[in-house]
Amino acid sequence: MSRRHEVKFRAVTAVQRWVVNPLSRRLPFQTLIETTGRTSGLPRRTPVGGRRVGQELWIVSEYGEKSHYVRNIQADPKVRVRVGGRWHHGTARLLHQDDPRVRLRSLPRMNSLAVRAVGTNLLTVRVDLAD
């Protein structure tokens, strides 16, 4: 990662971690993904912008495998997601072969614009919902 991308990553993730995410998690209809912390073993809830299509939830991570929730998925792909105010269990899959820029066209517009603006290493994540 270039120095410019590293500075951008640190600035954006600090704002997300301390300002945006705590506020977003409180919104009743914000989509959340709950992973198990790879070190702590505790539940970690991250606001995401995705779209449910049938029994799948599609997400694009702006920092790919550098995102903490993606690293948690690598350690344990069993997740819960809150979509439309309801919680669902599922299994997350990282889709390296999927084109995340094309995928963003099918996801919520405002989130997709933000992901494109701040993202440096896009990665598609699909959650197969069990219920």
CSV table of N, CA, C and O in Angstrom, one decimal:
chain,number,residue,atom,x,y,z
A,1,MET,N,0.9,-1.2,0.0
A,1,MET,CA,0.0,0.0,0.0
A,1,MET,C,0.9,1.2,0.0
A,1,MET,O,1.9,1.3,0.8
A,2,SER,N,0.6,2.2,-0.9
A,2,SER,CA,1.4,3.4,-0.9
A,2,SER,C,1.2,4.3,0.3
A,2,SER,O,0.3,4.1,1.1
A,3,ARG,N,2.1,5.2,0.5
A,3,ARG,CA,2.1,6.1,1.7
A,3,ARG,C,0.8,6.8,1.7
A,3,ARG,O,0.1,7.0,2.7
A,4,ARG,N,0.4,7.3,0.5
A,4,ARG,CA,-0.9,8.1,0.4
A,4,ARG,C,-2.1,7.3,0.8
A,4,ARG,O,-3.0,7.7,1.6
A,5,HIS,N,-2.1,6.0,0.4
A,5,HIS,CA,-3.2,5.1,0.7
A,5,HIS,C,-3.2,4.8,2.2
A,5,HIS,O,-4.3,4.7,2.8
A,6,GLU,N,-2.0,4.6,2.8
A,6,GLU,CA,-1.9,4.3,4.2
A,6,GLU,C,-2.4,5.5,5.1
A,6,GLU,O,-3.2,5.3,6.0
A,7,VAL,N,-2.1,6.7,4.7
A,7,VAL,CA,-2.6,7.9,5.4
A,7,VAL,C,-4.1,8.0,5.3
A,7,VAL,O,-4.8,8.2,6.3
A,8,LYS,N,-4.6,7.8,4.1
A,8,LYS,CA,-6.0,7.8,3.9
A,8,LYS,C,-6.7,6.7,4.7
A,8,LYS,O,-7.7,7.0,5.4
A,9,PHE,N,-6.2,5.5,4.7
A,9,PHE,CA,-6.7,4.4,5.5
A,9,PHE,C,-6.8,4.8,7.0
A,9,PHE,O,-7.9,4.6,7.6
A,10,ARG,N,-5.7,5.3,7.5
A,10,ARG,CA,-5.7,5.6,8.9
A,10,ARG,C,-6.7,6.7,9.3
A,10,ARG,O,-7.4,6.6,10.3
A,11,ALA,N,-6.8,7.7,8.4
A,11,ALA,CA,-7.7,8.8,8.7
A,11,ALA,C,-9.2,8.4,8.6
A,11,ALA,O,-10.0,8.7,9.6
A,12,VAL,N,-9.5,7.7,7.6
A,12,VAL,CA,-10.9,7.3,7.4
A,12,VAL,C,-11.3,6.3,8.5
A,12,VAL,O,-12.4,6.4,9.0
A,13,THR,N,-10.4,5.3,8.8
A,13,THR,CA,-10.8,4.3,9.8
A,13,THR,C,-10.9,4.9,11.2
A,13,THR,O,-11.8,4.4,12.0
A,14,ALA,N,-10.1,5.9,11.5
A,14,ALA,CA,-10.3,6.6,12.8
A,14,ALA,C,-11.6,7.3,12.9
A,14,ALA,O,-12.3,7.1,13.9
A,15,VAL,N,-12.1,8.0,11.8
A,15,VAL,CA,-13.4,8.6,11.8
A,15,VAL,C,-14.5,7.6,11.9
A,15,VAL,O,-15.4,7.8,12.6
A,16,GLN,N,-14.3,6.5,11.1
A,16,GLN,CA,-15.4,5.5,11.2
A,16,GLN,C,-15.5,4.9,12.5
A,16,GLN,O,-16.5,4.7,13.1
A,17,ARG,N,-14.3,4.5,13.1
A,17,ARG,CA,-14.3,3.8,14.4
A,17,ARG,C,-14.9,4.7,15.6
A,17,ARG,O,-15.6,4.2,16.4
A,18,TRP,N,-14.5,5.9,15.6
A,18,TRP,CA,-14.9,6.7,16.8
A,18,TRP,C,-16.1,7.6,16.6
A,18,TRP,O,-16.7,8.1,17.6
A,19,VAL,N,-16.5,7.9,15.3
A,19,VAL,CA,-17.7,8.7,15.1
A,19,VAL,C,-18.8,8.0,14.3
A,19,VAL,O,-19.9,7.9,14.9
A,20,VAL,N,-18.5,7.6,13.1
A,20,VAL,CA,-19.6,7.1,12.2
A,20,VAL,C,-20.2,5.8,12.8
A,20,VAL,O,-21.4,5.6,12.9
A,21,ASN,N,-19.3,4.8,13.0
A,21,ASN,CA,-19.8,3.5,13.5
A,21,ASN,C,-20.6,3.5,14.7
A,21,ASN,O,-21.7,2.9,14.8
A,22,PRO,N,-20.2,4.2,15.8
A,22,PRO,CA,-21.0,4.2,17.0
A,22,PRO,C,-22.4,4.8,16.8
A,22,PRO,O,-23.4,4.4,17.4
A,23,LEU,N,-22.5,5.9,16.0
A,23,LEU,CA,-23.8,6.5,15.7
A,23,LEU,C,-24.6,5.5,14.8
A,23,LEU,O,-25.8,5.3,15.0
A,24,SER,N,-24.0,5.0,13.7
A,24,SER,CA,-24.7,4.1,12.8
A,24,SER,C,-25.3,2.9,13.5
A,24,SER,O,-26.4,2.4,13.1
A,25,ARG,N,-24.5,2.3,14.4
A,25,ARG,CA,-25.0,1.1,15.1
A,25,ARG,C,-26.3,1.3,15.8
A,25,ARG,O,-27.0,0.4,16.0
A,26,ARG,N,-26.6,2.5,16.2
A,26,ARG,CA,-27.8,2.8,17.0
A,26,ARG,C,-29.0,3.0,16.1
A,26,ARG,O,-30.1,3.0,16.6
A,27,LEU,N,-28.8,3.2,14.8
A,27,LEU,CA,-29.9,3.4,13.9
A,27,LEU,C,-30.6,2.0,13.7
A,27,LEU,O,-30.0,1.1,13.3
A,28,PRO,N,-32.0,2.0,13.9
A,28,PRO,CA,-32.7,0.7,13.9
A,28,PRO,C,-32.7,0.0,12.6
A,28,PRO,O,-32.8,-1.3,12.6
A,29,PHE,N,-32.5,0.7,11.5
A,29,PHE,CA,-32.6,0.0,10.2
A,29,PHE,C,-31.2,0.0,9.5
A,29,PHE,O,-31.2,-0.4,8.3
A,30,GLN,N,-30.2,0.3,10.1
A,30,GLN,CA,-28.8,0.2,9.6
A,30,GLN,C,-28.5,-1.2,9.5
A,30,GLN,O,-28.7,-2.0,10.4
A,31,THR,N,-27.9,-1.6,8.3
A,31,THR,CA,-27.5,-3.0,8.2
A,31,THR,C,-26.2,-3.2,8.9
A,31,THR,O,-25.3,-2.4,8.8
A,32,LEU,N,-26.1,-4.2,9.8
A,32,LEU,CA,-25.0,-4.5,10.6
A,32,LEU,C,-24.5,-6.0,10.3
A,32,LEU,O,-25.3,-6.8,10.0
A,33,ILE,N,-23.2,-6.2,10.4
A,33,ILE,CA,-22.7,-7.5,10.3
A,33,ILE,C,-22.0,-7.7,11.7
A,33,ILE,O,-21.2,-6.9,12.2
A,34,GLU,N,-22.4,-8.8,12.3
A,34,GLU,CA,-21.8,-9.2,13.6
A,34,GLU,C,-20.8,-10.4,13.4
A,34,GLU,O,-21.3,-11.5,13.0
A,35,THR,N,-19.6,-10.2,13.6
A,35,THR,CA,-18.6,-11.2,13.5
A,35,THR,C,-18.1,-11.5,14.9
A,35,THR,O,-18.4,-10.8,15.9
A,36,THR,N,-17.3,-12.6,15.0
A,36,THR,CA,-16.7,-13.0,16.3
A,36,THR,C,-15.2,-12.5,16.3
A,36,THR,O,-14.5,-12.8,15.3
A,37,GLY,N,-14.8,-11.7,17.2
A,37,GLY,CA,-13.5,-11.1,17.3
A,37,GLY,C,-12.5,-12.2,17.2
A,37,GLY,O,-12.5,-13.2,18.0
A,38,ARG,N,-11.5,-12.1,16.3
A,38,ARG,CA,-10.5,-13.2,16.1
A,38,ARG,C,-9.6,-13.4,17.3
A,38,ARG,O,-9.0,-14.4,17.5
A,39,THR,N,-9.4,-12.3,18.1
A,39,THR,CA,-8.5,-12.4,19.2
A,39,THR,C,-9.3,-12.5,20.5
A,39,THR,O,-9.1,-13.3,21.4
A,40,SER,N,-10.3,-11.6,20.6
A,40,SER,CA,-11.1,-11.5,21.9
A,40,SER,C,-12.2,-12.6,22.0
A,40,SER,O,-12.6,-13.0,23.1
A,41,GLY,N,-12.7,-13.1,20.9
A,41,GLY,CA,-13.8,-14.0,20.9
A,41,GLY,C,-15.2,-13.3,21.2
A,41,GLY,O,-16.2,-14.0,21.3
A,42,LEU,N,-15.1,-12.0,21.3
A,42,LEU,CA,-16.4,-11.2,21.6
A,42,LEU,C,-17.1,-10.9,20.3
A,42,LEU,O,-16.5,-10.7,19.2
A,43,PRO,N,-18.4,-10.7,20.3
A,43,PRO,CA,-19.1,-10.2,19.2
A,43,PRO,C,-18.7,-8.8,18.8
A,43,PRO,O,-18.6,-7.9,19.6
A,44,ARG,N,-18.5,-8.6,17.5
A,44,ARG,CA,-18.2,-7.3,17.0
A,44,ARG,C,-19.2,-6.9,15.9
A,44,ARG,O,-19.4,-7.6,14.9
A,45,ARG,N,-19.8,-5.7,16.1
A,45,ARG,CA,-20.8,-5.3,15.2
A,45,ARG,C,-20.3,-4.1,14.3
A,45,ARG,O,-19.9,-3.1,14.9
A,46,THR,N,-20.4,-4.3,13.0
A,46,THR,CA,-19.9,-3.2,12.1
A,46,THR,C,-21.0,-2.8,11.1
A,46,THR,O,-21.7,-3.7,10.5
A,47,PRO,N,-21.3,-1.5,11.0
A,47,PRO,CA,-22.3,-1.1,10.1
A,47,PRO,C,-21.7,-1.3,8.6
A,47,PRO,O,-20.6,-1.0,8.4
A,48,VAL,N,-22.6,-1.8,7.8
A,48,VAL,CA,-22.2,-2.0,6.4
A,48,VAL,C,-23.3,-1.5,5.5
A,48,VAL,O,-24.5,-1.4,5.9
A,49,GLY,N,-23.0,-1.3,4.2
A,49,GLY,CA,-24.0,-1.0,3.3
A,49,GLY,C,-24.1,-2.2,2.3
A,49,GLY,O,-23.1,-2.5,1.6
A,50,GLY,N,-25.2,-2.8,2.3
A,50,GLY,CA,-25.3,-4.0,1.4
A,50,GLY,C,-26.7,-4.1,0.9
A,50,GLY,O,-27.6,-3.3,1.2
A,51,ARG,N,-26.9,-5.2,0.2
A,51,ARG,CA,-28.3,-5.4,-0.3
A,51,ARG,C,-28.6,-6.9,-0.2
A,51,ARG,O,-27.8,-7.7,-0.6
A,52,ARG,N,-29.8,-7.2,0.3
A,52,ARG,CA,-30.2,-8.6,0.4
A,52,ARG,C,-30.9,-9.0,-1.0
A,52,ARG,O,-31.7,-8.2,-1.5
A,53,VAL,N,-30.4,-10.1,-1.5
A,53,VAL,CA,-31.0,-10.6,-2.7
A,53,VAL,C,-31.4,-12.1,-2.4
A,53,VAL,O,-30.5,-12.9,-2.3
A,54,GLY,N,-32.6,-12.4,-2.2
A,54,GLY,CA,-33.1,-13.7,-1.8
A,54,GLY,C,-32.4,-14.1,-0.5
A,54,GLY,O,-32.6,-13.4,0.5
A,55,GLN,N,-31.7,-15.2,-0.4
A,55,GLN,CA,-31.1,-15.6,0.8
A,55,GLN,C,-29.6,-15.3,0.9
A,55,GLN,O,-28.8,-15.9,1.5
A,56,GLU,N,-29.2,-14.2,0.2
A,56,GLU,CA,-27.8,-13.7,0.2
A,56,GLU,C,-27.8,-12.2,0.5
A,56,GLU,O,-28.7,-11.5,0.1
A,57,LEU,N,-26.8,-11.8,1.3
A,57,LEU,CA,-26.5,-10.4,1.5
A,57,LEU,C,-25.2,-10.1,0.8
A,57,LEU,O,-24.2,-10.8,1.1
A,58,TRP,N,-25.2,-9.1,0.0
A,58,TRP,CA,-24.0,-8.7,-0.7
A,58,TRP,C,-23.4,-7.4,-0.2
A,58,TRP,O,-24.2,-6.4,0.1
A,59,ILE,N,-22.1,-7.4,0.1
A,59,ILE,CA,-21.4,-6.2,0.7
A,59,ILE,C,-20.1,-6.0,-0.1
A,59,ILE,O,-19.5,-7.0,-0.6
A,60,VAL,N,-19.6,-4.8,-0.1
A,60,VAL,CA,-18.2,-4.6,-0.7
A,60,VAL,C,-17.4,-3.9,0.4
A,60,VAL,O,-17.8,-2.8,0.9
A,61,SER,N,-16.4,-4.5,0.8
A,61,SER,CA,-15.5,-3.9,1.9
A,61,SER,C,-14.5,-3.0,1.2
A,61,SER,O,-13.9,-3.3,0.2
A,62,GLU,N,-14.4,-1.8,1.7
A,62,GLU,CA,-13.6,-0.7,1.1
A,62,GLU,C,-12.1,-1.0,1.3
A,62,GLU,O,-11.3,-0.5,0.5
A,63,TYR,N,-11.7,-1.8,2.3
A,63,TYR,CA,-10.3,-2.1,2.5
A,63,TYR,C,-9.9,-3.5,2.4
A,63,TYR,O,-8.9,-4.0,2.9
A,64,GLY,N,-10.8,-4.3,1.8
A,64,GLY,CA,-10.5,-5.7,1.6
A,64,GLY,C,-10.1,-6.5,2.8
A,64,GLY,O,-10.7,-6.3,3.9
A,65,GLU,N,-9.0,-7.2,2.7
A,65,GLU,CA,-8.6,-8.1,3.9
A,65,GLU,C,-8.0,-7.3,5.0
A,65,GLU,O,-7.6,-7.8,6.0
A,66,LYS,N,-7.8,-6.0,4.8
A,66,LYS,CA,-7.3,-5.1,5.9
A,66,LYS,C,-8.5,-4.7,6.8
A,66,LYS,O,-8.2,-4.3,8.0
A,67,SER,N,-9.7,-4.8,6.4
A,67,SER,CA,-10.8,-4.5,7.2
A,67,SER,C,-10.9,-5.5,8.4
A,67,SER,O,-10.8,-6.7,8.2
A,68,HIS,N,-11.2,-5.0,9.6
A,68,HIS,CA,-11.2,-5.9,10.7
A,68,HIS,C,-12.4,-6.9,10.6
A,68,HIS,O,-12.2,-8.1,11.0
A,69,TYR,N,-13.5,-6.5,10.1
A,69,TYR,CA,-14.6,-7.5,10.0
A,69,TYR,C,-14.3,-8.5,9.0
A,69,TYR,O,-14.7,-9.7,9.2
A,70,VAL,N,-13.5,-8.2,8.0
A,70,VAL,CA,-13.1,-9.2,7.0
A,70,VAL,C,-12.1,-10.2,7.6
A,70,VAL,O,-12.1,-11.4,7.4
A,71,ARG,N,-11.2,-9.6,8.4
A,71,ARG,CA,-10.2,-10.5,9.1
A,71,ARG,C,-10.9,-11.4,10.1
A,71,ARG,O,-10.5,-12.6,10.2
A,72,ASN,N,-11.9,-10.9,10.7
A,72,ASN,CA,-12.7,-11.8,11.6
A,72,ASN,C,-13.4,-12.9,10.9
A,72,ASN,O,-13.5,-14.0,11.3
A,73,ILE,N,-13.9,-12.5,9.7
A,73,ILE,CA,-14.6,-13.5,8.8
A,73,ILE,C,-13.6,-14.6,8.4
A,73,ILE,O,-13.9,-15.8,8.4
A,74,GLN,N,-12.4,-14.2,8.1
A,74,GLN,CA,-11.4,-15.2,7.7
A,74,GLN,C,-11.1,-16.2,8.9
A,74,GLN,O,-10.9,-17.4,8.6
A,75,ALA,N,-11.2,-15.7,10.1
A,75,ALA,CA,-11.0,-16.6,11.3
A,75,ALA,C,-12.2,-17.4,11.6
A,75,ALA,O,-12.1,-18.6,12.0
A,76,ASP,N,-13.4,-16.9,11.3
A,76,ASP,CA,-14.6,-17.6,11.6
A,76,ASP,C,-15.7,-17.0,10.7
A,76,ASP,O,-16.2,-15.9,11.0
A,77,PRO,N,-16.1,-17.7,9.7
A,77,PRO,CA,-17.1,-17.2,8.7
A,77,PRO,C,-18.5,-17.2,9.2
A,77,PRO,O,-19.4,-16.6,8.5
A,78,LYS,N,-18.8,-17.8,10.4
A,78,LYS,CA,-20.2,-17.7,10.9
A,78,LYS,C,-20.5,-16.3,11.4
A,78,LYS,O,-19.7,-15.8,12.2
A,79,VAL,N,-21.5,-15.7,10.9
A,79,VAL,CA,-21.9,-14.3,11.2
A,79,VAL,C,-23.4,-14.2,11.5
A,79,VAL,O,-24.1,-15.1,11.2
A,80,ARG,N,-23.7,-13.0,12.0
A,80,ARG,CA,-25.1,-12.6,12.1
A,80,ARG,C,-25.2,-11.3,11.4
A,80,ARG,O,-24.2,-10.5,11.4
A,81,VAL,N,-26.3,-11.0,10.7
A,81,VAL,CA,-26.5,-9.8,10.0
A,81,VAL,C,-27.9,-9.2,10.4
A,81,VAL,O,-28.8,-10.0,10.6
A,82,ARG,N,-27.9,-7.9,10.6
A,82,ARG,CA,-29.2,-7.2,10.8
A,82,ARG,C,-29.6,-6.5,9.5
A,82,ARG,O,-28.8,-5.6,9.1
A,83,VAL,N,-30.7,-7.0,8.9
A,83,VAL,CA,-31.1,-6.4,7.7
A,83,VAL,C,-32.6,-6.0,7.9
A,83,VAL,O,-33.4,-6.8,8.3
A,84,GLY,N,-32.9,-4.7,7.6
A,84,GLY,CA,-34.3,-4.3,7.8
A,84,GLY,C,-34.8,-4.4,9.2
A,84,GLY,O,-36.0,-4.7,9.4
A,85,GLY,N,-33.9,-4.3,10.2
A,85,GLY,CA,-34.3,-4.4,11.6
A,85,GLY,C,-34.4,-5.8,12.1
A,85,GLY,O,-34.7,-6.0,13.3
A,86,ARG,N,-34.1,-6.8,11.3
A,86,ARG,CA,-34.2,-8.2,11.8
A,86,ARG,C,-32.9,-8.9,11.7
A,86,ARG,O,-32.1,-8.7,10.7
A,87,TRP,N,-32.6,-9.7,12.7
A,87,TRP,CA,-31.3,-10.5,12.7
A,87,TRP,C,-31.4,-11.8,12.0
A,87,TRP,O,-32.4,-12.5,12.1
A,88,HIS,N,-30.4,-12.2,11.3
A,88,HIS,CA,-30.3,-13.5,10.6
A,88,HIS,C,-28.9,-14.1,10.8
A,88,HIS,O,-27.9,-13.3,10.8
A,89,HIS,N,-28.9,-15.4,10.9
A,89,HIS,CA,-27.6,-16.1,10.9
A,89,HIS,C,-27.1,-16.4,9.5
A,89,HIS,O,-28.0,-16.5,8.6
A,90,GLY,N,-25.8,-16.5,9.3
A,90,GLY,CA,-25.3,-16.8,8.0
A,90,GLY,C,-23.9,-17.2,8.0
A,90,GLY,O,-23.2,-17.1,9.0
A,91,THR,N,-23.4,-17.5,6.8
A,91,THR,CA,-22.0,-17.8,6.6
A,91,THR,C,-21.4,-16.8,5.5
A,91,THR,O,-22.0,-16.7,4.4
A,92,ALA,N,-20.4,-16.1,5.9
A,92,ALA,CA,-19.8,-15.1,5.0
A,92,ALA,C,-18.7,-15.7,4.1
A,92,ALA,O,-18.0,-16.6,4.6
A,93,ARG,N,-18.7,-15.3,2.9
A,93,ARG,CA,-17.7,-15.8,2.0
A,93,ARG,C,-17.0,-14.6,1.3
A,93,ARG,O,-17.7,-13.7,0.9
A,94,LEU,N,-15.7,-14.6,1.2
A,94,LEU,CA,-14.9,-13.6,0.5
A,94,LEU,C,-14.8,-14.0,-0.9
A,94,LEU,O,-14.3,-15.1,-1.2
A,95,LEU,N,-15.2,-13.1,-1.8
A,95,LEU,CA,-15.2,-13.5,-3.3
A,95,LEU,C,-14.2,-12.7,-4.0
A,95,LEU,O,-14.5,-11.6,-4.6
A,96,HIS,N,-13.0,-13.1,-4.0
A,96,HIS,CA,-11.9,-12.5,-4.7
A,96,HIS,C,-12.1,-12.4,-6.2
A,96,HIS,O,-11.6,-11.4,-6.8
A,97,GLN,N,-12.8,-13.4,-6.8
A,97,GLN,CA,-13.0,-13.4,-8.2
A,97,GLN,C,-14.0,-12.4,-8.7
A,97,GLN,O,-14.1,-12.1,-9.9
A,98,ASP,N,-14.9,-11.9,-7.8
A,98,ASP,CA,-16.0,-11.0,-8.1
A,98,ASP,C,-15.4,-9.6,-8.4
A,98,ASP,O,-14.5,-9.2,-7.7
A,99,ASP,N,-16.0,-8.9,-9.3
A,99,ASP,CA,-15.5,-7.5,-9.6
A,99,ASP,C,-16.3,-6.6,-8.7
A,99,ASP,O,-17.5,-6.3,-8.9
A,100,PRO,N,-15.6,-6.1,-7.6
A,100,PRO,CA,-16.4,-5.2,-6.6
A,100,PRO,C,-16.9,-3.9,-7.2
A,100,PRO,O,-17.9,-3.4,-6.8
A,101,ARG,N,-16.2,-3.4,-8.2
A,101,ARG,CA,-16.7,-2.1,-8.8
A,101,ARG,C,-18.0,-2.4,-9.5
A,101,ARG,O,-19.0,-1.6,-9.5
A,102,VAL,N,-18.1,-3.5,-10.2
A,102,VAL,CA,-19.4,-3.8,-10.9
A,102,VAL,C,-20.5,-4.1,-9.8
A,102,VAL,O,-21.6,-3.7,-9.9
A,103,ARG,N,-20.1,-4.9,-8.8
A,103,ARG,CA,-21.0,-5.2,-7.7
A,103,ARG,C,-21.6,-4.0,-7.0
A,103,ARG,O,-22.7,-3.9,-6.7
A,104,LEU,N,-20.7,-2.9,-6.8
A,104,LEU,CA,-21.2,-1.7,-6.2
A,104,LEU,C,-22.4,-1.0,-6.9
A,104,LEU,O,-23.2,-0.4,-6.3
A,105,ARG,N,-22.5,-1.3,-8.3
A,105,ARG,CA,-23.6,-0.7,-9.0
A,105,ARG,C,-24.9,-1.3,-8.6
A,105,ARG,O,-26.0,-0.7,-8.8
A,106,SER,N,-24.9,-2.5,-8.0
A,106,SER,CA,-26.2,-3.1,-7.6
A,106,SER,C,-26.5,-2.9,-6.1
A,106,SER,O,-27.5,-3.4,-5.6
A,107,LEU,N,-25.6,-2.2,-5.4
A,107,LEU,CA,-25.8,-1.9,-4.0
A,107,LEU,C,-26.3,-0.5,-3.7
A,107,LEU,O,-26.3,0.3,-4.7
A,108,PRO,N,-26.8,-0.2,-2.5
A,108,PRO,CA,-27.3,1.2,-2.3
A,108,PRO,C,-26.4,2.3,-2.7
A,108,PRO,O,-25.2,2.2,-2.4
A,109,ARG,N,-26.9,3.2,-3.4
A,109,ARG,CA,-26.1,4.3,-4.1
A,109,ARG,C,-25.2,5.1,-3.2
A,109,ARG,O,-24.0,5.3,-3.5
A,110,MET,N,-25.8,5.6,-2.1
A,110,MET,CA,-25.0,6.5,-1.2
A,110,MET,C,-23.8,5.7,-0.6
A,110,MET,O,-22.7,6.2,-0.5
A,111,ASN,N,-24.0,4.5,-0.1
A,111,ASN,CA,-23.0,3.7,0.4
A,111,ASN,C,-21.9,3.4,-0.7
A,111,ASN,O,-20.7,3.4,-0.4
A,112,SER,N,-22.4,3.0,-1.9
A,112,SER,CA,-21.4,2.7,-3.0
A,112,SER,C,-20.6,3.9,-3.3
A,112,SER,O,-19.4,3.7,-3.5
A,113,LEU,N,-21.1,5.1,-3.3
A,113,LEU,CA,-20.3,6.3,-3.5
A,113,LEU,C,-19.3,6.5,-2.5
A,113,LEU,O,-18.1,6.8,-2.8
A,114,ALA,N,-19.6,6.3,-1.2
A,114,ALA,CA,-18.7,6.4,-0.1
A,114,ALA,C,-17.6,5.3,-0.2
A,114,ALA,O,-16.4,5.6,0.0
A,115,VAL,N,-17.9,4.1,-0.5
A,115,VAL,CA,-16.9,3.0,-0.7
A,115,VAL,C,-16.0,3.3,-1.8
A,115,VAL,O,-14.8,3.2,-1.6
A,116,ARG,N,-16.5,3.8,-2.9
A,116,ARG,CA,-15.6,4.2,-4.0
A,116,ARG,C,-14.7,5.4,-3.6
A,116,ARG,O,-13.5,5.4,-4.0
A,117,ALA,N,-15.2,6.3,-2.9
A,117,ALA,CA,-14.4,7.5,-2.5
A,117,ALA,C,-13.3,7.2,-1.6
A,117,ALA,O,-12.2,7.7,-1.7
A,118,VAL,N,-13.5,6.3,-0.6
A,118,VAL,CA,-12.5,6.1,0.4
A,118,VAL,C,-11.8,4.8,0.3
A,118,VAL,O,-10.7,4.6,0.8
A,119,GLY,N,-12.3,3.9,-0.5
A,119,GLY,CA,-11.7,2.5,-0.6
A,119,GLY,C,-10.5,2.5,-1.4
A,119,GLY,O,-10.3,3.3,-2.4
A,120,THR,N,-9.6,1.6,-1.0
A,120,THR,CA,-8.3,1.5,-1.7
A,120,THR,C,-8.1,0.0,-2.1
A,120,THR,O,-7.2,-0.2,-2.9
A,121,ASN,N,-8.8,-0.9,-1.6
A,121,ASN,CA,-8.6,-2.3,-2.0
A,121,ASN,C,-10.0,-3.1,-1.8
A,121,ASN,O,-10.2,-3.8,-0.9
A,122,LEU,N,-10.9,-2.8,-2.8
A,122,LEU,CA,-12.2,-3.3,-2.7
A,122,LEU,C,-12.3,-4.8,-2.8
A,122,LEU,O,-11.5,-5.5,-3.5
A,123,LEU,N,-13.2,-5.4,-2.0
A,123,LEU,CA,-13.4,-6.9,-1.9
A,123,LEU,C,-14.9,-7.2,-1.7
A,123,LEU,O,-15.5,-6.6,-0.8
A,124,THR,N,-15.4,-8.0,-2.5
A,124,THR,CA,-16.8,-8.4,-2.4
A,124,THR,C,-17.0,-9.5,-1.3
A,124,THR,O,-16.2,-10.4,-1.2
A,125,VAL,N,-18.0,-9.3,-0.5
A,125,VAL,CA,-18.3,-10.3,0.6
A,125,VAL,C,-19.8,-10.7,0.4
A,125,VAL,O,-20.7,-9.9,0.2
A,126,ARG,N,-20.0,-12.0,0.4
A,126,ARG,CA,-21.4,-12.5,0.3
A,126,ARG,C,-21.7,-13.3,1.5
A,126,ARG,O,-20.9,-14.1,2.0
A,127,VAL,N,-22.9,-13.0,2.1
A,127,VAL,CA,-23.3,-13.7,3.3
A,127,VAL,C,-24.5,-14.6,2.9
A,127,VAL,O,-25.5,-14.1,2.4
A,128,ASP,N,-24.3,-15.9,3.0
A,128,ASP,CA,-25.4,-16.9,2.7
A,128,ASP,C,-26.2,-17.0,4.0
A,128,ASP,O,-25.7,-17.5,5.0
A,129,LEU,N,-27.5,-16.5,3.9
A,129,LEU,CA,-28.3,-16.5,5.1
A,129,LEU,C,-28.9,-17.9,5.3
A,129,LEU,O,-29.4,-18.5,4.4
A,130,ALA,N,-29.0,-18.3,6.6
A,130,ALA,CA,-29.5,-19.6,7.0
A,130,ALA,C,-31.0,-19.5,7.3
A,130,ALA,O,-31.7,-20.5,7.3
A,131,ASP,N,-31.4,-18.3,7.7
A,131,ASP,CA,-32.8,-18.2,8.1
A,131,ASP,C,-33.4,-16.8,7.6
A,131,ASP,O,-32.8,-16.0,7.2
